[in-house]
Amino acid sequence: DGGITQSPKYLFRKEGQNVTLSCEQNLNHDAMYWYRQDPGQGLRLIYYSQIVNDFQKGDIAEGYSVSREKKESFPLTVTSAQKNPTAFYLCASRRGLAGLYEQYFGPGTRLTVT
Amino acid sequence: GESVGLHLPTLSVQEGDNSIINCAYSNSASDYFIWYKQESGKGPQFIIDIRSNMDKRQGQRVTVLLNKTVKHLSLQIAATQPGDSAVYFCAENNNQGGKLIFGQGTELSVKP
């Protein structure tokens, strides 16, 4: 069953703690993305990666970090430096950065920081 | 900068009616467009796409129209059903860094 998995679905953390969100894909896609979505809002790009061991900042990278050690995995760490981390986080993948390809999304992780 | 925007943030229709969701884009170099549906608490799902060398594409109950002259994209849903209630996003591939540019989204509400 091909697709993108994100875990966990719901995550709760205390303020000041780092937290890592998991994203795995078995679509053999080169490009992977992380978005943040706030209630009633659109998608804002946090980080994206075209190939293993390479990634670029998106529009709102401050307070976040990523790694791409394997093609199928692109974990996102929400650090204590992120001032307003409570949000819905979406991971996506695409066959490549260039080209007329759709982007596939995971089911999302809802992070609540108190 | 380039942007993809929607004319209406909310749309309410009667079950069985046709729905039209609009999207404006600003980059004439964009070559590919996608419509996504996002149900509450879930990730966006692909609905239909269209390349810039086309002006219309049809799927099952959905049609996407592209008007490059006025940089306008629309999604038409025929015989709208309660299960169509969701937020709909358009996305634009403008060949800048491999990123899709997403619109803000339109919430479609279907009244039974």
JSON list of C-alpha atoms in Angstrom, two decimals:
[
{"chain": "A", "resi": 1, "resn": "ASP", "atom": "CA", "xyz": [0.00, 0.00, 0.00]},
{"chain": "A", "resi": 2, "resn": "GLY", "atom": "CA", "xyz": [1.92, 3.02, -1.24]},
{"chain": "A", "resi": 3, "resn": "GLY", "atom": "CA", "xyz": [1.74, 6.42, 0.33]},
{"chain": "A", "resi": 4, "resn": "ILE", "atom": "CA", "xyz": [2.96, 8.81, 2.96]},
{"chain": "A", "resi": 5, "resn": "THR", "atom": "CA", "xyz": [2.70, 8.14, 6.66]},
{"chain": "A", "resi": 6, "resn": "GLN", "atom": "CA", "xyz": [2.99, 10.62, 9.45]},
{"chain": "A", "resi": 7, "resn": "SER", "atom": "CA", "xyz": [3.14, 9.74, 13.09]},
{"chain": "A", "resi": 8, "resn": "PRO", "atom": "CA", "xyz": [1.73, 10.34, 15.53]},
{"chain": "A", "resi": 9, "resn": "LYS", "atom": "CA", "xyz": [-1.63, 11.80, 14.51]},
{"chain": "A", "resi": 10, "resn": "TYR", "atom": "CA", "xyz": [-1.81, 13.87, 17.71]},
{"chain": "A", "resi": 11, "resn": "LEU", "atom": "CA", "xyz": [1.17, 15.08, 19.72]},
{"chain": "A", "resi": 12, "resn": "PHE", "atom": "CA", "xyz": [1.25, 17.03, 22.96]},
{"chain": "A", "resi": 13, "resn": "ARG", "atom": "CA", "xyz": [4.31, 18.72, 24.38]},
{"chain": "A", "resi": 14, "resn": "LYS", "atom": "CA", "xyz": [5.24, 21.16, 27.09]},
{"chain": "A", "resi": 15, "resn": "GLU", "atom": "CA", "xyz": [6.63, 24.52, 26.12]},
{"chain": "A", "resi": 16, "resn": "GLY", "atom": "CA", "xyz": [10.42, 24.53, 25.92]},
{"chain": "A", "resi": 17, "resn": "GLN", "atom": "CA", "xyz": [10.72, 20.96, 24.66]},
{"chain": "A", "resi": 18, "resn": "ASN", "atom": "CA", "xyz": [11.89, 19.96, 21.21]},
{"chain": "A", "resi": 19, "resn": "VAL", "atom": "CA", "xyz": [9.67, 17.52, 19.38]},
{"chain": "A", "resi": 20, "resn": "THR", "atom": "CA", "xyz": [10.26, 15.49, 16.22]},
{"chain": "A", "resi": 21, "resn": "LEU", "atom": "CA", "xyz": [7.50, 14.67, 13.74]},
{"chain": "A", "resi": 22, "resn": "SER", "atom": "CA", "xyz": [7.93, 11.62, 11.57]},
{"chain": "A", "resi": 23, "resn": "CYS", "atom": "CA", "xyz": [7.30, 11.42, 7.82]},
{"chain": "A", "resi": 24, "resn": "GLU", "atom": "CA", "xyz": [7.90, 8.32, 5.73]},
{"chain": "A", "resi": 25, "resn": "GLN", "atom": "CA", "xyz": [7.06, 7.65, 2.07]},
{"chain": "A", "resi": 26, "resn": "ASN", "atom": "CA", "xyz": [7.29, 4.47, 0.00]},
{"chain": "A", "resi": 27, "resn": "LEU", "atom": "CA", "xyz": [6.52, 6.14, -3.32]},
{"chain": "A", "resi": 28, "resn": "ASN", "atom": "CA", "xyz": [10.20, 6.37, -4.28]},
{"chain": "A", "resi": 29, "resn": "HIS", "atom": "CA", "xyz": [9.78, 10.12, -4.61]},
{"chain": "A", "resi": 30, "resn": "ASP", "atom": "CA", "xyz": [12.84, 12.33, -4.68]},
{"chain": "A", "resi": 31, "resn": "ALA", "atom": "CA", "xyz": [11.31, 15.51, -3.28]},
{"chain": "A", "resi": 32, "resn": "MET", "atom": "CA", "xyz": [9.75, 15.89, 0.16]},
{"chain": "A", "resi": 33, "resn": "TYR", "atom": "CA", "xyz": [8.15, 18.87, 1.86]},
{"chain": "A", "resi": 34, "resn": "TRP", "atom": "CA", "xyz": [6.92, 20.07, 5.25]},
{"chain": "A", "resi": 35, "resn": "TYR", "atom": "CA", "xyz": [4.04, 22.49, 5.60]},
{"chain": "A", "resi": 36, "resn": "ARG", "atom": "CA", "xyz": [2.38, 24.15, 8.52]},
{"chain": "A", "resi": 37, "resn": "GLN", "atom": "CA", "xyz": [-1.35, 24.87, 8.56]},
{"chain": "A", "resi": 38, "resn": "ASP", "atom": "CA", "xyz": [-3.11, 27.04, 11.12]},
{"chain": "A", "resi": 39, "resn": "PRO", "atom": "CA", "xyz": [-6.90, 26.99, 11.61]},
{"chain": "A", "resi": 40, "resn": "GLY", "atom": "CA", "xyz": [-8.72, 28.44, 8.63]},
{"chain": "A", "resi": 41, "resn": "GLN", "atom": "CA", "xyz": [-5.46, 29.12, 6.85]},
{"chain": "A", "resi": 42, "resn": "GLY", "atom": "CA", "xyz": [-3.61, 27.85, 3.82]},
{"chain": "A", "resi": 43, "resn": "LEU", "atom": "CA", "xyz": [-0.38, 25.91, 3.65]},
{"chain": "A", "resi": 44, "resn": "ARG", "atom": "CA", "xyz": [2.93, 27.51, 4.53]},
{"chain": "A", "resi": 45, "resn": "LEU", "atom": "CA", "xyz": [6.17, 25.84, 3.46]},
{"chain": "A", "resi": 46, "resn": "ILE", "atom": "CA", "xyz": [8.67, 25.13, 6.22]},
{"chain": "A", "resi": 47, "resn": "TYR", "atom": "CA", "xyz": [11.42, 23.07, 4.54]},
{"chain": "A", "resi": 48, "resn": "TYR", "atom": "CA", "xyz": [11.83, 20.97, 1.44]},
{"chain": "A", "resi": 49, "resn": "SER", "atom": "CA", "xyz": [14.33, 18.50, 0.13]},
{"chain": "A", "resi": 50, "resn": "GLN", "atom": "CA", "xyz": [15.18, 17.35, -3.35]},
{"chain": "A", "resi": 51, "resn": "ILE", "atom": "CA", "xyz": [17.68, 14.62, -2.57]},
{"chain": "A", "resi": 52, "resn": "VAL", "atom": "CA", "xyz": [19.23, 12.82, 0.35]},
{"chain": "A", "resi": 53, "resn": "ASN", "atom": "CA", "xyz": [21.42, 14.99, 2.57]},
{"chain": "A", "resi": 54, "resn": "ASP", "atom": "CA", "xyz": [20.17, 18.19, 0.96]},
{"chain": "A", "resi": 55, "resn": "PHE", "atom": "CA", "xyz": [17.33, 20.49, 2.00]},
{"chain": "A", "resi": 56, "resn": "GLN", "atom": "CA", "xyz": [16.27, 24.11, 1.65]},
{"chain": "A", "resi": 57, "resn": "LYS", "atom": "CA", "xyz": [14.41, 26.55, 3.84]},
{"chain": "A", "resi": 58, "resn": "GLY", "atom": "CA", "xyz": [10.89, 27.42, 2.93]},
{"chain": "A", "resi": 59, "resn": "ASP", "atom": "CA", "xyz": [8.97, 30.53, 3.88]},
{"chain": "A", "resi": 60, "resn": "ILE", "atom": "CA", "xyz": [8.79, 29.91, 7.64]},
{"chain": "A", "resi": 61, "resn": "ALA", "atom": "CA", "xyz": [11.87, 27.85, 8.58]},
{"chain": "A", "resi": 62, "resn": "GLU", "atom": "CA", "xyz": [12.76, 29.71, 11.79]},
{"chain": "A", "resi": 63, "resn": "GLY", "atom": "CA", "xyz": [12.44, 27.46, 14.82]},
{"chain": "A", "resi": 64, "resn": "TYR", "atom": "CA", "xyz": [12.39, 24.26, 12.76]},
{"chain": "A", "resi": 65, "resn": "SER", "atom": "CA", "xyz": [15.03, 21.82, 11.60]},
{"chain": "A", "resi": 66, "resn": "VAL", "atom": "CA", "xyz": [15.00, 18.80, 9.28]},
{"chain": "A", "resi": 67, "resn": "SER", "atom": "CA", "xyz": [17.21, 15.98, 8.11]},
{"chain": "A", "resi": 68, "resn": "ARG", "atom": "CA", "xyz": [17.17, 13.77, 5.01]},
{"chain": "A", "resi": 69, "resn": "GLU", "atom": "CA", "xyz": [19.43, 10.83, 5.72]},
{"chain": "A", "resi": 70, "resn": "LYS", "atom": "CA", "xyz": [17.28, 8.42, 3.75]},
{"chain": "A", "resi": 71, "resn": "LYS", "atom": "CA", "xyz": [15.21, 8.95, 0.61]},
{"chain": "A", "resi": 72, "resn": "GLU", "atom": "CA", "xyz": [12.04, 7.70, 2.24]},
{"chain": "A", "resi": 73, "resn": "SER", "atom": "CA", "xyz": [12.30, 9.69, 5.47]},
{"chain": "A", "resi": 74, "resn": "PHE", "atom": "CA", "xyz": [12.13, 13.43, 6.19]},
{"chain": "A", "resi": 75, "resn": "PRO", "atom": "CA", "xyz": [11.65, 14.10, 9.93]},
{"chain": "A", "resi": 76, "resn": "LEU", "atom": "CA", "xyz": [10.84, 17.59, 11.17]},
{"chain": "A", "resi": 77, "resn": "THR", "atom": "CA", "xyz": [12.00, 18.87, 14.56]},
{"chain": "A", "resi": 78, "resn": "VAL", "atom": "CA", "xyz": [10.04, 21.68, 16.13]},
{"chain": "A", "resi": 79, "resn": "THR", "atom": "CA", "xyz": [12.49, 23.36, 18.46]},
{"chain": "A", "resi": 80, "resn": "SER", "atom": "CA", "xyz": [11.87, 25.44, 21.55]},
{"chain": "A", "resi": 81, "resn": "ALA", "atom": "CA", "xyz": [12.85, 28.48, 19.47]},
{"chain": "A", "resi": 82, "resn": "GLN", "atom": "CA", "xyz": [9.58, 28.22, 17.50]},
{"chain": "A", "resi": 83, "resn": "LYS", "atom": "CA", "xyz": [7.40, 30.83, 19.18]},
{"chain": "A", "resi": 84, "resn": "ASN", "atom": "CA", "xyz": [4.02, 29.47, 18.22]},
{"chain": "A", "resi": 85, "resn": "PRO", "atom": "CA", "xyz": [4.40, 25.76, 17.49]},
{"chain": "A", "resi": 86, "resn": "THR", "atom": "CA", "xyz": [0.80, 24.64, 17.95]},
{"chain": "A", "resi": 87, "resn": "ALA", "atom": "CA", "xyz": [-0.46, 23.81, 14.46]},
{"chain": "A", "resi": 88, "resn": "PHE", "atom": "CA", "xyz": [-1.33, 21.07, 12.00]},
{"chain": "A", "resi": 89, "resn": "TYR", "atom": "CA", "xyz": [1.80, 19.79, 10.22]},
{"chain": "A", "resi": 90, "resn": "LEU", "atom": "CA", "xyz": [1.64, 18.22, 6.79]},
{"chain": "A", "resi": 91, "resn": "CYS", "atom": "CA", "xyz": [4.33, 16.26, 5.01]},
{"chain": "A", "resi": 92, "resn": "ALA", "atom": "CA", "xyz": [4.26, 15.83, 1.25]},
{"chain": "A", "resi": 93, "resn": "SER", "atom": "CA", "xyz": [6.28, 14.19, -1.47]},
{"chain": "A", "resi": 94, "resn": "ARG", "atom": "CA", "xyz": [6.65, 14.62, -5.18]},
{"chain": "A", "resi": 95, "resn": "ARG", "atom": "CA", "xyz": [8.39, 12.60, -7.88]},
{"chain": "A", "resi": 96, "resn": "GLY", "atom": "CA", "xyz": [10.82, 15.45, -8.43]},
{"chain": "A", "resi": 97, "resn": "LEU", "atom": "CA", "xyz": [11.24, 19.14, -7.80]},
{"chain": "A", "resi": 98, "resn": "ALA", "atom": "CA", "xyz": [10.99, 19.93, -11.49]},
{"chain": "A", "resi": 99, "resn": "GLY", "atom": "CA", "xyz": [8.34, 18.57, -13.79]},
{"chain": "A", "resi": 100, "resn": "LEU", "atom": "CA", "xyz": [4.60, 18.43, -14.05]},
{"chain": "A", "resi": 101, "resn": "TYR", "atom": "CA", "xyz": [4.03, 16.24, -11.04]},
{"chain": "A", "resi": 102, "resn": "GLU", "atom": "CA", "xyz": [1.36, 16.33, -8.41]},
{"chain": "A", "resi": 103, "resn": "GLN", "atom": "CA", "xyz": [2.28, 16.44, -4.79]},
{"chain": "A", "resi": 104, "resn": "TYR", "atom": "CA", "xyz": [1.05, 13.75, -2.41]},
{"chain": "A", "resi": 105, "resn": "PHE", "atom": "CA", "xyz": [0.23, 14.60, 1.19]},
{"chain": "A", "resi": 106, "resn": "GLY", "atom": "CA", "xyz": [0.33, 12.61, 4.37]},
{"chain": "A", "resi": 107, "resn": "PRO", "atom": "CA", "xyz": [-2.53, 12.57, 6.89]},
{"chain": "A", "resi": 108, "resn": "GLY", "atom": "CA", "xyz": [-0.93, 15.23, 9.08]},
{"chain": "A", "resi": 109, "resn": "THR", "atom": "CA", "xyz": [0.17, 15.55, 12.71]},
{"chain": "A", "resi": 110, "resn": "ARG", "atom": "CA", "xyz": [-1.62, 17.92, 15.03]},
{"chain": "A", "resi": 111, "resn": "LEU", "atom": "CA", "xyz": [0.86, 19.33, 17.52]},
{"chain": "A", "resi": 112, "resn": "THR", "atom": "CA", "xyz": [-0.31, 21.04, 20.68]},
{"chain": "A", "resi": 113, "resn": "VAL", "atom": "CA", "xyz": [2.21, 22.79, 22.90]},
{"chain": "A", "resi": 114, "resn": "THR", "atom": "CA", "xyz": [1.14, 24.06, 26.29]},
{"chain": "B", "resi": 1, "resn": "GLY", "atom": "CA", "xyz": [5.74, 38.37, -5.76]},
{"chain": "B", "resi": 2, "resn": "GLU", "atom": "CA", "xyz": [3.83, 35.61, -7.38]},
{"chain": "B", "resi": 3, "resn": "SER", "atom": "CA", "xyz": [0.71, 34.46, -5.64]},
{"chain": "B", "resi": 4, "resn": "VAL", "atom": "CA", "xyz": [-2.23, 32.22, -6.11]},
{"chain": "B", "resi": 5, "resn": "GLY", "atom": "CA", "xyz": [-5.41, 33.54, -4.62]},
{"chain": "B", "resi": 6, "resn": "LEU", "atom": "CA", "xyz": [-9.06, 32.67, -4.39]},
{"chain": "B", "resi": 7, "resn": "HIS", "atom": "CA", "xyz": [-11.94, 35.04, -5.00]},
{"chain": "B", "resi": 8, "resn": "LEU", "atom": "CA", "xyz": [-14.22, 33.62, -2.31]},
{"chain": "B", "resi": 9, "resn": "PRO", "atom": "CA", "xyz": [-13.15, 32.20, 1.03]},
{"chain": "B", "resi": 10, "resn": "THR", "atom": "CA", "xyz": [-16.49, 30.42, 1.59]},
{"chain": "B", "resi": 11, "resn": "LEU", "atom": "CA", "xyz": [-19.11, 28.95, -0.70]},
{"chain": "B", "resi": 12, "resn": "SER", "atom": "CA", "xyz": [-22.44, 27.52, 0.34]},
{"chain": "B", "resi": 13, "resn": "VAL", "atom": "CA", "xyz": [-24.50, 25.48, -2.14]},
{"chain": "B", "resi": 14, "resn": "GLN", "atom": "CA", "xyz": [-27.59, 23.31, -2.09]},
{"chain": "B", "resi": 15, "resn": "GLU", "atom": "CA", "xyz": [-27.16, 19.58, -2.53]},
{"chain": "B", "resi": 16, "resn": "GLY", "atom": "CA", "xyz": [-27.57, 18.71, -6.19]},
{"chain": "B", "resi": 17, "resn": "ASP", "atom": "CA", "xyz": [-26.52, 22.12, -7.46]},
{"chain": "B", "resi": 18, "resn": "ASN", "atom": "CA", "xyz": [-23.30, 22.74, -9.35]},
{"chain": "B", "resi": 19, "resn": "SER", "atom": "CA", "xyz": [-20.41, 24.43, -7.53]},
{"chain": "B", "resi": 20, "resn": "ILE", "atom": "CA", "xyz": [-17.78, 26.69, -9.01]},
{"chain": "B", "resi": 21, "resn": "ILE", "atom": "CA", "xyz": [-14.63, 27.52, -7.08]},
{"chain": "B", "resi": 22, "resn": "ASN", "atom": "CA", "xyz": [-12.33, 30.15, -8.53]},
{"chain": "B", "resi": 23, "resn": "CYS", "atom": "CA", "xyz": [-8.62, 30.83, -8.31]},
{"chain": "B", "resi": 24, "resn": "ALA", "atom": "CA", "xyz": [-6.45, 33.63, -9.68]},
{"chain": "B", "resi": 25, "resn": "TYR", "atom": "CA", "xyz": [-2.76, 33.29, -10.36]},
{"chain": "B", "resi": 26, "resn": "SER", "atom": "CA", "xyz": [-0.21, 35.93, -11.18]},
{"chain": "B", "resi": 27, "resn": "ASN", "atom": "CA", "xyz": [2.66, 34.08, -12.87]},
{"chain": "B", "resi": 28, "resn": "SER", "atom": "CA", "xyz": [2.08, 33.69, -16.58]},
{"chain": "B", "resi": 29, "resn": "ALA", "atom": "CA", "xyz": [5.01, 31.25, -16.72]},
{"chain": "B", "resi": 30, "resn": "SER", "atom": "CA", "xyz": [3.22, 28.69, -14.56]},
{"chain": "B", "resi": 31, "resn": "ASP", "atom": "CA", "xyz": [2.82, 25.50, -16.54]},
{"chain": "B", "resi": 32, "resn": "TYR", "atom": "CA", "xyz": [0.82, 23.19, -14.33]},
{"chain": "B", "resi": 33, "resn": "PHE", "atom": "CA", "xyz": [-2.07, 23.59, -11.92]},
{"chain": "B", "resi": 34, "resn": "ILE", "atom": "CA", "xyz": [-3.64, 21.28, -9.37]},
{"chain": "B", "resi": 35, "resn": "TRP", "atom": "CA", "xyz": [-6.82, 21.28, -7.32]},
{"chain": "B", "resi": 36, "resn": "TYR", "atom": "CA", "xyz": [-6.81, 19.65, -3.89]},
{"chain": "B", "resi": 37, "resn": "LYS", "atom": "CA", "xyz": [-9.62, 18.80, -1.50]},
{"chain": "B", "resi": 38, "resn": "GLN", "atom": "CA", "xyz": [-8.99, 18.87, 2.23]},
{"chain": "B", "resi": 39, "resn": "GLU", "atom": "CA", "xyz": [-11.49, 17.45, 4.67]},
{"chain": "B", "resi": 40, "resn": "SER", "atom": "CA", "xyz": [-11.38, 18.52, 8.27]},
{"chain": "B", "resi": 41, "resn": "GLY", "atom": "CA", "xyz": [-8.39, 17.08, 10.13]},
{"chain": "B", "resi": 42, "resn": "LYS", "atom": "CA", "xyz": [-6.97, 15.34, 7.06]},
{"chain": "B", "resi": 43, "resn": "GLY", "atom": "CA", "xyz": [-4.26, 15.94, 4.51]},
{"chain": "B", "resi": 44, "resn": "PRO", "atom": "CA", "xyz": [-5.14, 17.45, 1.12]},
{"chain": "B", "resi": 45, "resn": "GLN", "atom": "CA", "xyz": [-6.16, 14.99, -1.57]},
{"chain": "B", "resi": 46, "resn": "PHE", "atom": "CA", "xyz": [-5.51, 15.40, -5.28]},
{"chain": "B", "resi": 47, "resn": "ILE", "atom": "CA", "xyz": [-8.67, 16.05, -7.30]},
{"chain": "B", "resi": 48, "resn": "ILE", "atom": "CA", "xyz": [-7.59, 17.02, -10.78]},
{"chain": "B", "resi": 49, "resn": "ASP", "atom": "CA", "xyz": [-4.77, 18.75, -12.60]},
{"chain": "B", "resi": 50, "resn": "ILE", "atom": "CA", "xyz": [-4.28, 20.63, -15.84]},
{"chain": "B", "resi": 51, "resn": "ARG", "atom": "CA", "xyz": [-1.30, 21.62, -17.90]},
{"chain": "B", "resi": 52, "resn": "SER", "atom": "CA", "xyz": [-0.94, 25.09, -19.33]},
{"chain": "B", "resi": 53, "resn": "ASN", "atom": "CA", "xyz": [-1.32, 23.82, -22.90]},
{"chain": "B", "resi": 54, "resn": "MET", "atom": "CA", "xyz": [-4.93, 22.87, -22.13]},
{"chain": "B", "resi": 55, "resn": "ASP", "atom": "CA", "xyz": [-7.95, 24.99, -21.30]},
{"chain": "B", "resi": 56, "resn": "LYS", "atom": "CA", "xyz": [-10.26, 22.32, -19.96]},
{"chain": "B", "resi": 57, "resn": "ARG", "atom": "CA", "xyz": [-10.00, 18.95, -18.33]},
{"chain": "B", "resi": 58, "resn": "GLN", "atom": "CA", "xyz": [-12.76, 16.73, -17.01]},
{"chain": "B", "resi": 59, "resn": "GLY", "atom": "CA", "xyz": [-12.84, 14.11, -14.32]},
{"chain": "B", "resi": 60, "resn": "GLN", "atom": "CA", "xyz": [-15.60, 12.33, -12.56]},
{"chain": "B", "resi": 61, "resn": "ARG", "atom": "CA", "xyz": [-18.11, 15.09, -11.69]},
{"chain": "B", "resi": 62, "resn": "VAL", "atom": "CA", "xyz": [-15.31, 17.67, -11.75]},
{"chain": "B", "resi": 63, "resn": "THR", "atom": "CA", "xyz": [-14.06, 19.96, -14.48]},
{"chain": "B", "resi": 64, "resn": "VAL", "atom": "CA", "xyz": [-11.12, 22.32, -14.34]},
{"chain": "B", "resi": 65, "resn": "LEU", "atom": "CA", "xyz": [-11.02, 25.33, -16.63]},
{"chain": "B", "resi": 66, "resn": "LEU", "atom": "CA", "xyz": [-7.92, 27.36, -17.31]},
{"chain": "B", "resi": 67, "resn": "ASN", "atom": "CA", "xyz": [-8.04, 30.83, -18.80]},
{"chain": "B", "resi": 68, "resn": "LYS", "atom": "CA", "xyz": [-4.48, 31.94, -19.40]},
{"chain": "B", "resi": 69, "resn": "THR", "atom": "CA", "xyz": [-5.53, 35.28, -20.83]},
{"chain": "B", "resi": 70, "resn": "VAL", "atom": "CA", "xyz": [-6.84, 36.45, -17.47]},
{"chain": "B", "resi": 71, "resn": "LYS", "atom": "CA", "xyz": [-4.79, 34.01, -15.37]},
{"chain": "B", "resi": 72, "resn": "HIS", "atom": "CA", "xyz": [-7.81, 32.33, -13.92]},
{"chain": "B", "resi": 73, "resn": "LEU", "atom": "CA", "xyz": [-8.47, 28.77, -12.86]},
{"chain": "B", "resi": 74, "resn": "SER", "atom": "CA", "xyz": [-11.78, 27.29, -11.80]},
{"chain": "B", "resi": 75, "resn": "LEU", "atom": "CA", "xyz": [-13.04, 24.01, -10.42]},
{"chain": "B", "resi": 76, "resn": "GLN", "atom": "CA", "xyz": [-16.57, 22.98, -11.27]},
{"chain": "B", "resi": 77, "resn": "ILE", "atom": "CA", "xyz": [-18.27, 20.25, -9.28]},
{"chain": "B", "resi": 78, "resn": "ALA", "atom": "CA", "xyz": [-21.43, 18.83, -10.80]},
{"chain": "B", "resi": 79, "resn": "ALA", "atom": "CA", "xyz": [-24.37, 17.71, -8.67]},
{"chain": "B", "resi": 80, "resn": "THR", "atom": "CA", "xyz": [-22.67, 18.68, -5.43]},
{"chain": "B", "resi": 81, "resn": "GLN", "atom": "CA", "xyz": [-23.07, 16.17, -2.62]},
{"chain": "B", "resi": 82, "resn": "PRO", "atom": "CA", "xyz": [-22.68, 16.51, 1.17]},
{"chain": "B", "resi": 83, "resn": "GLY", "atom": "CA", "xyz": [-19.44, 14.53, 0.89]},
{"chain": "B", "resi": 84, "resn": "ASP", "atom": "CA", "xyz": [-18.01, 17.35, -1.21]},
{"chain": "B", "resi": 85, "resn": "SER", "atom": "CA", "xyz": [-18.00, 19.64, 1.82]},
{"chain": "B", "resi": 86, "resn": "ALA", "atom": "CA", "xyz": [-14.35, 20.50, 2.39]},
{"chain": "B", "resi": 87, "resn": "VAL", "atom": "CA", "xyz": [-11.74, 23.16, 1.78]},
{"chain": "B", "resi": 88, "resn": "TYR", "atom": "CA", "xyz": [-10.50, 23.32, -1.80]},
{"chain": "B", "resi": 89, "resn": "PHE", "atom": "CA", "xyz": [-7.02, 24.58, -2.67]},
{"chain": "B", "resi": 90, "resn": "CYS", "atom": "CA", "xyz": [-5.55, 25.44, -6.01]},
{"chain": "B", "resi": 91, "resn": "ALA", "atom": "CA", "xyz": [-1.81, 25.07, -6.55]},
{"chain": "B", "resi": 92, "resn": "GLU", "atom": "CA", "xyz": [0.47, 26.43, -9.20]},
{"chain": "B", "resi": 93, "resn": "ASN", "atom": "CA", "xyz": [3.76, 25.10, -10.49]},
{"chain": "B", "resi": 94, "resn": "ASN", "atom": "CA", "xyz": [5.74, 28.14, -11.55]},
{"chain": "B", "resi": 95, "resn": "ASN", "atom": "CA", "xyz": [9.09, 26.39, -12.05]},
{"chain": "B", "resi": 96, "resn": "GLN", "atom": "CA", "xyz": [10.82, 28.30, -9.30]},
{"chain": "B", "resi": 97, "resn": "GLY", "atom": "CA", "xyz": [12.73, 25.95, -7.05]},
{"chain": "B", "resi": 98, "resn": "GLY", "atom": "CA", "xyz": [10.36, 23.05, -7.43]},
{"chain": "B", "resi": 99, "resn": "LYS", "atom": "CA", "xyz": [7.77, 24.42, -5.09]},
{"chain": "B", "resi": 100, "resn": "LEU", "atom": "CA", "xyz": [4.05, 24.46, -5.65]},
{"chain": "B", "resi": 101, "resn": "ILE", "atom": "CA", "xyz": [2.42, 27.75, -4.73]},
{"chain": "B", "resi": 102, "resn": "PHE", "atom": "CA", "xyz": [-0.86, 27.18, -2.89]},
{"chain": "B", "resi": 103, "resn": "GLY", "atom": "CA", "xyz": [-3.88, 29.41, -2.75]},
{"chain": "B", "resi": 104, "resn": "GLN", "atom": "CA", "xyz": [-5.52, 30.28, 0.54]},
{"chain": "B", "resi": 105, "resn": "GLY", "atom": "CA", "xyz": [-8.40, 27.85, 0.06]},
{"chain": "B", "resi": 106, "resn": "THR", "atom": "CA", "xyz": [-12.18, 28.02, -0.30]},
{"chain": "B", "resi": 107, "resn": "GLU", "atom": "CA", "xyz": [-14.46, 26.28, 2.13]},
{"chain": "B", "resi": 108, "resn": "LEU", "atom": "CA", "xyz": [-17.36, 24.58, 0.37]},
{"chain": "B", "resi": 109, "resn": "SER", "atom": "CA", "xyz": [-20.43, 23.88, 2.46]},
{"chain": "B", "resi": 110, "resn": "VAL", "atom": "CA", "xyz": [-23.20, 21.72, 1.01]},
{"chain": "B", "resi": 111, "resn": "LYS", "atom": "CA", "xyz": [-26.70, 22.09, 2.45]},
{"chain": "B", "resi": 112, "resn": "PRO", "atom": "CA", "xyz": [-28.87, 18.97, 2.37]}
]
